[in-house]
Each structure stands twice: as C-alpha cells, then as structure tokens.
CSV table of C-alpha atoms in Angstrom, one decimal:
chain,number,residue,atom,x,y,z
Q,1,MET,CA,39.5,22.7,-18.2
Q,2,ILE,CA,37.7,26.1,-18.6
Q,3,ASP,CA,37.9,27.5,-22.2
Q,4,VAL,CA,37.2,31.2,-22.6
Q,5,SER,CA,36.6,33.1,-25.9
Q,6,ARG,CA,36.2,36.8,-26.1
Q,7,GLU,CA,34.7,38.3,-29.3
Q,8,ASP,CA,33.4,41.8,-29.7
Q,9,GLY,CA,32.2,42.0,-26.1
Q,10,LEU,CA,30.7,38.5,-26.1
Q,11,TRP,CA,32.5,36.2,-23.6
Q,12,THR,CA,31.9,32.4,-23.8
Q,13,ALA,CA,33.1,30.2,-21.0
Q,14,THR,CA,33.0,26.5,-21.7
Q,15,LEU,CA,33.4,23.7,-19.1
Q,16,ASN,CA,35.8,21.3,-20.9
Q,17,ARG,CA,36.0,18.1,-18.9
Q,18,PRO,CA,33.7,16.0,-21.0
Q,19,ASP,CA,35.3,12.7,-20.1
Q,20,LYS,CA,34.2,13.3,-16.5
Q,21,ALA,CA,30.7,14.7,-17.4
Q,22,ASN,CA,32.2,18.2,-16.7
Q,23,SER,CA,32.2,17.5,-13.0
Q,24,LEU,CA,33.6,20.5,-11.2
Q,25,THR,CA,36.9,20.6,-9.4
Q,26,GLY,CA,38.0,23.3,-7.0
Q,27,ALA,CA,40.4,24.6,-9.6
Q,28,MET,CA,37.7,24.8,-12.3
Q,29,LEU,CA,35.4,26.7,-9.9
Q,30,ALA,CA,38.1,29.2,-9.1
Q,31,ASP,CA,38.9,29.7,-12.8
Q,32,LEU,CA,35.2,30.3,-13.5
Q,33,ALA,CA,35.0,32.8,-10.7
Q,34,ASP,CA,38.1,34.5,-12.0
Q,35,VAL,CA,36.4,34.7,-15.4
Q,36,ALA,CA,33.1,36.1,-14.0
Q,37,GLU,CA,35.0,38.7,-11.9
Q,38,ALA,CA,37.1,39.7,-14.9
Q,39,ALA,CA,34.0,40.1,-17.1
Q,40,HIS,CA,32.7,42.8,-14.8
Q,41,GLY,CA,33.1,46.0,-16.8
Q,42,SER,CA,34.7,44.2,-19.7
Q,43,ALA,CA,32.1,41.8,-21.2
Q,44,ARG,CA,28.8,43.1,-22.7
Q,45,ALA,CA,27.3,39.6,-22.6
Q,46,LEU,CA,28.5,36.2,-21.2
Q,47,ILE,CA,27.5,32.7,-22.2
Q,48,LEU,CA,28.2,29.8,-20.0
Q,49,THR,CA,28.2,26.3,-21.6
Q,50,GLY,CA,29.8,22.9,-21.6
Q,51,ALA,CA,31.6,20.5,-23.9
Q,52,GLY,CA,30.2,17.1,-24.8
Q,53,ARG,CA,26.7,15.8,-23.9
Q,54,VAL,CA,26.5,16.9,-20.3
Q,55,PHE,CA,26.6,20.5,-19.0
Q,56,SER,CA,27.9,19.4,-15.6
Q,57,ALA,CA,27.3,16.5,-13.3
Q,58,GLY,CA,28.0,18.9,-10.4
Q,59,ALA,CA,31.0,18.6,-8.0
Q,60,ASP,CA,33.7,16.1,-8.6
Q,61,LEU,CA,32.6,13.6,-5.9
Q,62,GLU,CA,36.1,12.8,-4.7
Q,63,GLU,CA,36.8,16.5,-4.1
Q,64,ALA,CA,33.3,17.0,-2.7
Q,65,ARG,CA,33.9,14.4,-0.1
Q,66,ALA,CA,37.3,16.0,0.7
Q,67,GLY,CA,35.6,19.3,1.5
Q,68,LEU,CA,34.8,20.9,-1.8
Q,69,ALA,CA,31.0,20.6,-1.1
Q,70,ALA,CA,31.2,23.2,1.6
Q,71,ASP,CA,33.9,25.4,0.0
Q,72,PRO,CA,33.0,29.1,-0.3
Q,73,VAL,CA,34.3,29.1,-4.0
Q,74,TRP,CA,30.8,28.0,-5.0
Q,75,ASP,CA,29.2,31.1,-3.6
Q,76,ARG,CA,32.0,33.2,-4.9
Q,77,LEU,CA,31.2,32.0,-8.4
Q,78,SER,CA,27.5,32.4,-8.3
Q,79,ALA,CA,27.8,35.8,-6.6
Q,80,ALA,CA,30.2,37.0,-9.3
Q,81,LEU,CA,27.8,35.9,-12.1
Q,82,ALA,CA,24.7,37.4,-10.4
Q,83,ALA,CA,26.6,40.7,-9.9
Q,84,LEU,CA,27.5,41.1,-13.6
Q,85,PRO,CA,25.8,44.2,-15.1
Q,86,CYS,CA,25.7,42.5,-18.6
Q,87,LEU,CA,23.4,39.8,-19.9
Q,88,THR,CA,24.3,36.3,-18.8
Q,89,ILE,CA,23.0,33.1,-20.4
Q,90,ALA,CA,23.5,29.5,-19.3
Q,91,ALA,CA,23.4,27.5,-22.6
Q,92,LEU,CA,22.9,24.0,-21.1
Q,93,ASN,CA,24.2,21.5,-23.6
Q,94,GLY,CA,23.0,18.6,-21.5
Q,95,THR,CA,22.2,17.6,-18.0
Q,96,LEU,CA,22.5,20.0,-15.1
Q,97,ALA,CA,23.1,18.4,-11.7
Q,98,GLY,CA,24.1,19.1,-8.2
Q,99,GLY,CA,26.3,22.1,-7.4
Q,100,ALA,CA,26.3,23.1,-11.1
Q,101,PHE,CA,22.9,24.5,-10.5
Q,102,GLY,CA,24.4,27.5,-8.7
Q,103,MET,CA,26.1,29.0,-11.8
Q,104,ALA,CA,23.0,28.3,-14.0
Q,105,LEU,CA,20.6,29.8,-11.4
Q,106,ALA,CA,22.8,32.9,-11.1
Q,107,CYS,CA,22.5,33.6,-14.9
Q,108,ASP,CA,19.8,35.8,-16.3
Q,109,LEU,CA,18.5,33.2,-18.8
Q,110,ARG,CA,18.8,29.5,-19.2
Q,111,ILE,CA,18.3,27.6,-22.4
Q,112,ALA,CA,18.7,23.8,-22.7
Q,113,VAL,CA,18.7,21.0,-25.2
Q,114,PRO,CA,15.7,18.6,-25.3
Q,115,GLY,CA,17.6,15.7,-23.7
Q,116,ALA,CA,18.8,17.6,-20.7
Q,117,GLN,CA,17.9,16.3,-17.2
Q,118,PHE,CA,17.8,18.5,-14.0
Q,119,PHE,CA,18.4,17.1,-10.5
Q,120,TYR,CA,20.0,18.3,-7.3
Q,121,PRO,CA,20.7,15.3,-5.1
Q,122,VAL,CA,21.9,17.0,-2.0
Q,123,MET,CA,19.5,15.0,0.3
Q,124,LYS,CA,20.6,11.7,-1.2
Q,125,LEU,CA,24.3,12.6,-1.0
Q,126,GLY,CA,24.2,14.2,2.5
Q,127,PHE,CA,25.4,17.6,1.3
Q,128,ARG,CA,23.7,21.0,1.6
Q,129,PRO,CA,22.9,23.2,-1.4
Q,130,GLN,CA,25.0,26.3,-2.0
Q,131,PRO,CA,23.7,29.0,0.3
Q,132,ALA,CA,22.2,31.2,-2.4
Q,133,ASP,CA,20.7,28.3,-4.5
Q,134,PRO,CA,17.4,27.6,-2.6
Q,135,GLY,CA,16.4,31.3,-2.8
Q,136,ARG,CA,17.2,31.6,-6.5
Q,137,LEU,CA,15.5,28.3,-7.2
Q,138,THR,CA,12.4,29.3,-5.3
Q,139,ALA,CA,12.2,32.6,-7.2
Q,140,LEU,CA,12.1,30.7,-10.4
Q,141,VAL,CA,9.9,27.6,-9.7
Q,142,GLY,CA,8.1,28.4,-6.4
Q,143,PRO,CA,8.7,26.9,-2.9
Q,144,ALA,CA,6.9,23.6,-3.5
Q,145,ARG,CA,8.8,22.7,-6.6
Q,146,ALA,CA,12.1,23.9,-5.0
Q,147,ARG,CA,11.3,21.4,-2.2
Q,148,LEU,CA,10.5,18.8,-4.9
Q,149,LEU,CA,14.0,19.1,-6.3
Q,150,LEU,CA,16.0,19.7,-3.1
Q,151,ILE,CA,14.2,17.5,-0.6
Q,152,GLY,CA,12.2,15.1,-2.8
Q,153,GLY,CA,15.1,14.4,-5.1
Q,154,ALA,CA,13.0,14.9,-8.2
Q,155,ARG,CA,14.6,14.5,-11.6
Q,156,LEU,CA,13.1,16.7,-14.3
Q,157,ASP,CA,13.2,16.4,-18.0
Q,158,ALA,CA,13.6,19.5,-20.2
Q,159,GLY,CA,9.9,19.9,-20.9
Q,160,THR,CA,9.0,19.8,-17.3
Q,161,ALA,CA,11.9,22.1,-16.4
Q,162,HIS,CA,10.5,24.5,-19.0
Q,163,SER,CA,7.0,24.3,-17.8
Q,164,TYR,CA,8.2,25.0,-14.2
Q,165,GLY,CA,10.2,28.1,-15.3
Q,166,LEU,CA,13.5,26.6,-14.4
Q,167,ILE,CA,14.7,27.1,-18.0
Q,168,ASP,CA,13.4,29.7,-20.4
Q,169,GLU,CA,13.8,28.0,-23.8
Q,170,ILE,CA,14.6,24.6,-25.3
Q,171,ALA,CA,16.9,24.5,-28.4
Q,172,GLU,CA,18.3,21.7,-30.4
Q,173,PRO,CA,21.9,20.8,-29.8
Q,174,ASP,CA,23.1,22.2,-33.2
Q,175,THR,CA,21.3,25.5,-32.6
Q,176,LEU,CA,21.9,26.0,-28.9
Q,177,LEU,CA,24.9,28.3,-29.1
Q,178,SER,CA,23.5,30.2,-32.1
Q,179,ARG,CA,20.3,30.8,-30.1
Q,180,ALA,CA,22.2,32.0,-27.1
Q,181,ARG,CA,24.2,34.4,-29.3
Q,182,ALA,CA,21.0,35.7,-30.9
Q,183,LEU,CA,19.6,36.5,-27.5
Q,184,CYS,CA,22.7,38.5,-26.8
Q,185,ALA,CA,22.5,40.5,-30.0
Q,186,ASP,CA,20.5,43.5,-28.6
Q,187,ALA,CA,22.6,43.8,-25.5
Q,188,LEU,CA,25.8,43.7,-27.6
Q,189,ALA,CA,24.5,46.4,-29.8
Q,190,ALA,CA,23.5,48.7,-27.0
Q,191,ASP,CA,25.5,51.0,-24.8
Q,192,PRO,CA,26.7,48.9,-21.9
Q,193,ALA,CA,25.4,51.4,-19.4
Q,194,HIS,CA,22.0,51.3,-21.0
Q,195,ALA,CA,21.9,47.5,-20.8
Q,196,ALA,CA,23.1,47.5,-17.2
Q,197,ALA,CA,20.4,50.1,-16.3
Q,198,ILE,CA,17.6,48.0,-17.7
Q,199,LYS,CA,19.0,44.8,-16.0
Q,200,ALA,CA,19.2,46.7,-12.7
Q,201,MET,CA,15.5,47.7,-13.1
Q,202,LEU,CA,14.6,44.1,-13.5
C-alpha cells in the first residue's frame, strides 16, 4: 500500500489505499518509516503524496481503536522524515486529516490542491496528537491557530491553510507533482552535502 519510485536521487513515496481514503494502517506506517530511514544518505530529495482524491484520512479507525493511535510508529515516521538531510515535500493531492498531519508537518514544504481540507479531530475522537505534532504545528501557524485545529476542531480549506502558513503553495491536481519536482530541481542538481548544510542552517 506504499509505492516507492527512485529516479536520479528523487524518491517519491505514494500512499496507495484510495478505496479507504488512504487511511493509515500500522503496516503502512512501518513501511513509510522504513522508506524514510532508507532515504537517509541515499535520496537527494523526497516527495510524499497519495493516490486518489484524498491524501490521507489519518489512522485506520479500527486499528486506531485497537491501539494504533498511541503506537510509537507515528513518531518513528515523523522523526525519520524530519531528520532527513535532503529536501522533503508533502504533495497533498487532497484532504489531510488526523494522524496523517505528522508526516506532512515533518516535511520541509507542503503543497496542496485547491480542494484539500485540513482537520485534526483528536478532541472529537478522544485521541491525543502525535507527540511532536503540536510543536511543529505551532511553529507553522502559531499557538492560537494550533489550538483552533487541535482543541477547537476547526476544518480549514486550502486557501485558509495557505494564509495561516500550514501549506506553502496551492497547485492544481494535474500540476501538483510536476510543481513538487520543480521545487526539488536545485537540490537534485547540487552536491548533497551542500544541500544538507543549507538545510541544517535553516
């Protein structure tokens, strides 16, 4: 359910469970963490995207209720993505919800299609956010807007998410991946150590 392509240093990992809105199982999260860890020192840029019209509805609810919601695999994945020395981009082909926020927040850049929605219903569902998510979310949108999402249960459209700083660009569905690849072009052309040094400075 995770497809990975590797082409000239550019790795693309695709969530491929569109019939279930790319809801995340424990096996999918472990596979994604394996990909992120393997990319360290191998990939010169990494794009994370999804198949279908939804990026991810978050955790598979059946597995979440069975314990996945508190599984350390979530933090393993987001930590592996955040630690990558290469450029990472979440190309959000649709709605980003729940625990799927973690992987997107851990990427360097986030671009989304106009129809994407953004919500993190941990208060409503009785779960807690992944440990690193509130801090990363606050760094992007500020404490009040982080509370709006995590405590107030706000649902943002793409325009609002962009104005808040949650996403960096909006791209049409047919140009989303080409835009993500274009943003990777300079990093792919550079010496990996040079790209890593600039990322570390940031």
